[in-house]
PDB file of C-alpha atoms in Angstrom:
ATOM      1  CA  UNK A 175       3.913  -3.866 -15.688  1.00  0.00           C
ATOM      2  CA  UNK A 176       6.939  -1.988 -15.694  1.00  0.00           C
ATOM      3  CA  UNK A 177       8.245  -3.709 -12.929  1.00  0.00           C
ATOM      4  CA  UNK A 178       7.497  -6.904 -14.243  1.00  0.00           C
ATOM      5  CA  UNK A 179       9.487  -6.474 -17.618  1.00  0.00           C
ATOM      6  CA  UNK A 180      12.198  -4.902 -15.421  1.00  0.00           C
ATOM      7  CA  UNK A 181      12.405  -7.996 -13.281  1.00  0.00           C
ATOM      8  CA  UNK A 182      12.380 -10.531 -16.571  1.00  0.00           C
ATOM      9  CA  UNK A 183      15.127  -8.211 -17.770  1.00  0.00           C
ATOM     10  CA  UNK A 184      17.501  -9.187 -15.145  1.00  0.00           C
ATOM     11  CA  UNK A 185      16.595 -12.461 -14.817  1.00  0.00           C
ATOM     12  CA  UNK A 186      17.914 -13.204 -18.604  1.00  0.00           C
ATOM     13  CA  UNK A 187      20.376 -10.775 -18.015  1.00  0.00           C
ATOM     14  CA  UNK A 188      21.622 -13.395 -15.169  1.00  0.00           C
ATOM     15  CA  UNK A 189      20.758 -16.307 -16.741  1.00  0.00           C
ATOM     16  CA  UNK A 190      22.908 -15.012 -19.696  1.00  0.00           C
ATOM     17  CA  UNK A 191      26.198 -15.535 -18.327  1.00  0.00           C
ATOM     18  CA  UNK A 192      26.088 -19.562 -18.587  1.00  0.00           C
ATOM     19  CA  UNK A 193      23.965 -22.721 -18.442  1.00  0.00           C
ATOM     20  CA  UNK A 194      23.823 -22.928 -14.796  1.00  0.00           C
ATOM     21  CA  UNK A 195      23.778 -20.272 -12.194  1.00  0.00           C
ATOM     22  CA  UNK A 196      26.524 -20.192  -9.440  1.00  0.00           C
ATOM     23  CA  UNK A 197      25.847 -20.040  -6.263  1.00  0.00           C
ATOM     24  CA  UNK A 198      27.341 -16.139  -6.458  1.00  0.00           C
ATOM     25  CA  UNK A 199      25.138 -15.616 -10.038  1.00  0.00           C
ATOM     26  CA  UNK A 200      22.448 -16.943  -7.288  1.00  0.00           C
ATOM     27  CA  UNK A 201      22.947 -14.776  -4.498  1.00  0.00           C
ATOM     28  CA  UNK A 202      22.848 -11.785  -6.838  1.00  0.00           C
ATOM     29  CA  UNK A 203      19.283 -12.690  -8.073  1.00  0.00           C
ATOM     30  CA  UNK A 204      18.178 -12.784  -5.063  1.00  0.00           C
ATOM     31  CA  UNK A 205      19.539  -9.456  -4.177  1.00  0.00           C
ATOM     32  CA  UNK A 206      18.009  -8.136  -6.768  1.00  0.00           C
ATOM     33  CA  UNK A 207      14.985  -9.639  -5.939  1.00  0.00           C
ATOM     34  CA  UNK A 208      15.096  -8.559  -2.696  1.00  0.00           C
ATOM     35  CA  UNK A 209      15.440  -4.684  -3.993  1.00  0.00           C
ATOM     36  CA  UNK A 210      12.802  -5.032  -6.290  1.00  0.00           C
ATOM     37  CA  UNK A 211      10.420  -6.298  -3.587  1.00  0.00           C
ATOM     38  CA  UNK A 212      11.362  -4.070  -0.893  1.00  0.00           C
ATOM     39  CA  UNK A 213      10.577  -0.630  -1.180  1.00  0.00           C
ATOM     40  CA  UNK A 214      12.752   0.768   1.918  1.00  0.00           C
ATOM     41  CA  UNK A 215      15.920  -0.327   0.497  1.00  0.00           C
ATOM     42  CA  UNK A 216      17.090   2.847  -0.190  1.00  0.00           C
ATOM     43  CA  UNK A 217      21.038   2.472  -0.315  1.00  0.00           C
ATOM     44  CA  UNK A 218      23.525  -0.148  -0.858  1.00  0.00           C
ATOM     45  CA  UNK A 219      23.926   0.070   3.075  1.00  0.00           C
ATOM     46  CA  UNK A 220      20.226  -0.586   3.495  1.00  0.00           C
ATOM     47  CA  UNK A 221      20.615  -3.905   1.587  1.00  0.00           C
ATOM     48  CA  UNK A 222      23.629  -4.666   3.348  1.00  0.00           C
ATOM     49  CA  UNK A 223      22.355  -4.445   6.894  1.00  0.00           C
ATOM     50  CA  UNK A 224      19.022  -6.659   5.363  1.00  0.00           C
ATOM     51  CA  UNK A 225      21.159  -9.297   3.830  1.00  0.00           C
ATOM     52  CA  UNK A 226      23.670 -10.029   6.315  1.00  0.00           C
ATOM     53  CA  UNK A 227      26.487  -8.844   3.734  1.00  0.00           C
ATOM     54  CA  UNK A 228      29.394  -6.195   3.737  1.00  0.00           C
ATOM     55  CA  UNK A 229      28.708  -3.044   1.196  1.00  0.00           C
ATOM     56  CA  UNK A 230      32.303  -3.997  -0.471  1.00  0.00           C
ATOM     57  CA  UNK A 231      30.779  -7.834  -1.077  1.00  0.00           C
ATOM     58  CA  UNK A 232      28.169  -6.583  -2.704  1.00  0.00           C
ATOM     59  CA  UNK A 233      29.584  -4.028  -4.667  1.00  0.00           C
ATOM     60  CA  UNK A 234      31.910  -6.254  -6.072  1.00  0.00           C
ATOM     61  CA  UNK A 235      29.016  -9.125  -6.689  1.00  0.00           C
ATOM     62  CA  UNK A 236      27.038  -6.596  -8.643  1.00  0.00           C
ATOM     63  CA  UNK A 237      29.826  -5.742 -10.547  1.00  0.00           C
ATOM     64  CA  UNK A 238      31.043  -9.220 -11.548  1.00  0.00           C
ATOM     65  CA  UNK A 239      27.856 -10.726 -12.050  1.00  0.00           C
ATOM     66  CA  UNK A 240      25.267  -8.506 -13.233  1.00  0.00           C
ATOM     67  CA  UNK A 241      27.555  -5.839 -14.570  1.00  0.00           C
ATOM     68  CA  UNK A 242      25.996  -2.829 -12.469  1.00  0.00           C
ATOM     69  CA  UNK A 243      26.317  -1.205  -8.865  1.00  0.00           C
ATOM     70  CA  UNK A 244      23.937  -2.306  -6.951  1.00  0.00           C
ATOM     71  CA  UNK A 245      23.263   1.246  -6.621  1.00  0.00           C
ATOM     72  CA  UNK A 246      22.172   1.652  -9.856  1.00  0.00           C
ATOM     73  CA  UNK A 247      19.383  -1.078  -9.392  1.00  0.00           C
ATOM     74  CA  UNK A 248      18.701   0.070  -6.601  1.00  0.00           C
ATOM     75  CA  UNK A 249      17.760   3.408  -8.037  1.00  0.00           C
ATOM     76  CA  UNK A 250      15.601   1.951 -10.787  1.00  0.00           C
ATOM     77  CA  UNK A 251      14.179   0.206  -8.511  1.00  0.00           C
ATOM     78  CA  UNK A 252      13.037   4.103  -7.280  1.00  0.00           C
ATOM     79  CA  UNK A 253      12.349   5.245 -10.841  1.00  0.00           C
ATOM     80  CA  UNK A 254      10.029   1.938 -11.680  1.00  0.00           C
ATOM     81  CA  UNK A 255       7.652   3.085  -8.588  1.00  0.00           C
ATOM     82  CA  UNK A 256       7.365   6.587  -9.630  1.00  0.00           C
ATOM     83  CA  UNK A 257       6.247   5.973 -12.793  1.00  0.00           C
ATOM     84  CA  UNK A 258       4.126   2.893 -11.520  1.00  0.00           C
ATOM     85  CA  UNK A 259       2.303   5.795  -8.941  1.00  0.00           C
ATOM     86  CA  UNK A 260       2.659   8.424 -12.102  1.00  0.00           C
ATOM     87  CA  UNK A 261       0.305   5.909 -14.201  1.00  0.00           C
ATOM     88  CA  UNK A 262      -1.803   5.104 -11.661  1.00  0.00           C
ATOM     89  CA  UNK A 263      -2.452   8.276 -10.898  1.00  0.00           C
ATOM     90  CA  UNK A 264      -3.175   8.048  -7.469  1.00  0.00           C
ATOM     91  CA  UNK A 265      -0.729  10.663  -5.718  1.00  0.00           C
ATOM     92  CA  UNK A 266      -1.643  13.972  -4.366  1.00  0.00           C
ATOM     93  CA  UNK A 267       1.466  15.415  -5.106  1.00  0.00           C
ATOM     94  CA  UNK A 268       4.932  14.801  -6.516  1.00  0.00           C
ATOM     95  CA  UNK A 269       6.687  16.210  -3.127  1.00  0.00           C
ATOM     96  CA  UNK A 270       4.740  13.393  -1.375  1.00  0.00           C
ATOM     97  CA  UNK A 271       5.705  11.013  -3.741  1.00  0.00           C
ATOM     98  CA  UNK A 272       9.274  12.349  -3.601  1.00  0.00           C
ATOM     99  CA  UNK A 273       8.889  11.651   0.424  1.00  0.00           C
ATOM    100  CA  UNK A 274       7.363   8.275  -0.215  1.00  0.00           C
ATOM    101  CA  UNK A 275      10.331   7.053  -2.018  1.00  0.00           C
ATOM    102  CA  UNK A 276      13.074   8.328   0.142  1.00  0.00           C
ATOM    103  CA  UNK A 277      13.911  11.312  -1.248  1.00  0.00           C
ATOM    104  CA  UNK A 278      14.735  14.195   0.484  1.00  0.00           C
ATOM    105  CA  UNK A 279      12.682  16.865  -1.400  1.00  0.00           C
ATOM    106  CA  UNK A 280      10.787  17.002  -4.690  1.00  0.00           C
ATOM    107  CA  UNK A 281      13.783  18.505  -6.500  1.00  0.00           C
ATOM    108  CA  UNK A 282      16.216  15.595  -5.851  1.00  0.00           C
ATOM    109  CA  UNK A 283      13.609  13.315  -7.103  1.00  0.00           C
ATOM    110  CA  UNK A 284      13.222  15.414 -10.258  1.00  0.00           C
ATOM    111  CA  UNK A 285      16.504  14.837 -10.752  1.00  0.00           C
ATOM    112  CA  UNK A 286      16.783  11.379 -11.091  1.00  0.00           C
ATOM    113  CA  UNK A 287      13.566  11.090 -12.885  1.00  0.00           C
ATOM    114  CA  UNK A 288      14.384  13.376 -15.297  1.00  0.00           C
ATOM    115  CA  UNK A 289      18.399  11.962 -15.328  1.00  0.00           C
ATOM    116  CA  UNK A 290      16.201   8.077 -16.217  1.00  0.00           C
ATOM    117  CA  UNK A 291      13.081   9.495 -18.265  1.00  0.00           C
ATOM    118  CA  UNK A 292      14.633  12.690 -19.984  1.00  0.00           C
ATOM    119  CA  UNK A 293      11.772  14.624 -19.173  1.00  0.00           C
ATOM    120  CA  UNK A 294      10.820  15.913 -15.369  1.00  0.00           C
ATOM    121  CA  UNK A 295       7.954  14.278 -13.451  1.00  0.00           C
ATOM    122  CA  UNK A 296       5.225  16.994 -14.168  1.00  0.00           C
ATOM    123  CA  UNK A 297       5.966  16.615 -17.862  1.00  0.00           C
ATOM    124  CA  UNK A 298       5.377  13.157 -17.755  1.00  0.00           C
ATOM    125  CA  UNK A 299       2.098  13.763 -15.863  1.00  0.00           C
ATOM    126  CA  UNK A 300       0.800  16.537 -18.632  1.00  0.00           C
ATOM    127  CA  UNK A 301       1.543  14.142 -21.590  1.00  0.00           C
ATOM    128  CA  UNK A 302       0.229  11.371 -19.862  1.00  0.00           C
ATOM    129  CA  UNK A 303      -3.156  13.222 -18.941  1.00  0.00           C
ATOM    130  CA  UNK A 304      -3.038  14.883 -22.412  1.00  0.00           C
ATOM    131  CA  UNK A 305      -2.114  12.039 -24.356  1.00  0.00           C
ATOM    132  CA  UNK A 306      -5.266  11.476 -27.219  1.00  0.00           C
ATOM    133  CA  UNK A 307      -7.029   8.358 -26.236  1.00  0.00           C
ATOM    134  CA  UNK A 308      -7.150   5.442 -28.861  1.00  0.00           C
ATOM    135  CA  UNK A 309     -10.188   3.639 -29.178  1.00  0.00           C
ATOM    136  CA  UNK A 310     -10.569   0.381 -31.357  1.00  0.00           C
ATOM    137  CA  UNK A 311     -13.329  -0.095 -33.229  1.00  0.00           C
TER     138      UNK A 311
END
């Protein structure tokens, strides 16, 4: 769900920038795309090498047409699985999660969550479990 509404974001967000899409606004979608749907794109040179494109080109498309390193999508990209496996709460532990999204150990991944979230991974866990359940009636 996350994911989704992350995806619609940049698609308006690229849409935004005129009537019609370029055939650059284009290419940058599908970049995007691509990150979004492929989970070992880990770095900018990752993409690169997948795409067929220099790091430089797409530095500089990100930049002019979605207004962001590719980088930094990239690394949301990260974030929006983590909390996706956080609320389904199927992991066994955050330093295997940490490993299954290319991180190196569990504390560089805390980082970044907690750099995105502003709170760490295992807080997000208690207050999730802990959270009082609403019921309609």
């Amino acid at each position: 769900m996350i994911r989704q509404a992350w995806e619609l974001w940049c698609k308006k967000l690229l849409l935004g920038h005129g009537p019609t899409l370029n055939s650059r606004a284009k290419e940058a979608g599908e970049l995007v795309e691509m990150i979004s749907a492929n989970s070992e794109i880990l770095r900018v040179e990752h993409l690169a090498r997948i795409a067929g494109i220099s790091v430089r080109s797409i530095q500089r498309l990100f930049e002019e047409k979605i207004g962001v390193g590719a980088k930094w999508v990239i690394e949301r990209c990260r974030m929006l699985a983590a909390v996706d496996a956080l609320d389904a709460g199927e992991l066994q532990s955050l330093t295997e999660l940490a490993h299954d999204l290319g991180y190196f150990d569990q504390a560089h991944f805390s980082k970044s969550f907690r750099t995105l979230t502003g709170t760490s991974p295992s807080a997000y866990l208690f207050v999730k479990n802990n959270a009082p359940k609403i019921t309609r009636i």
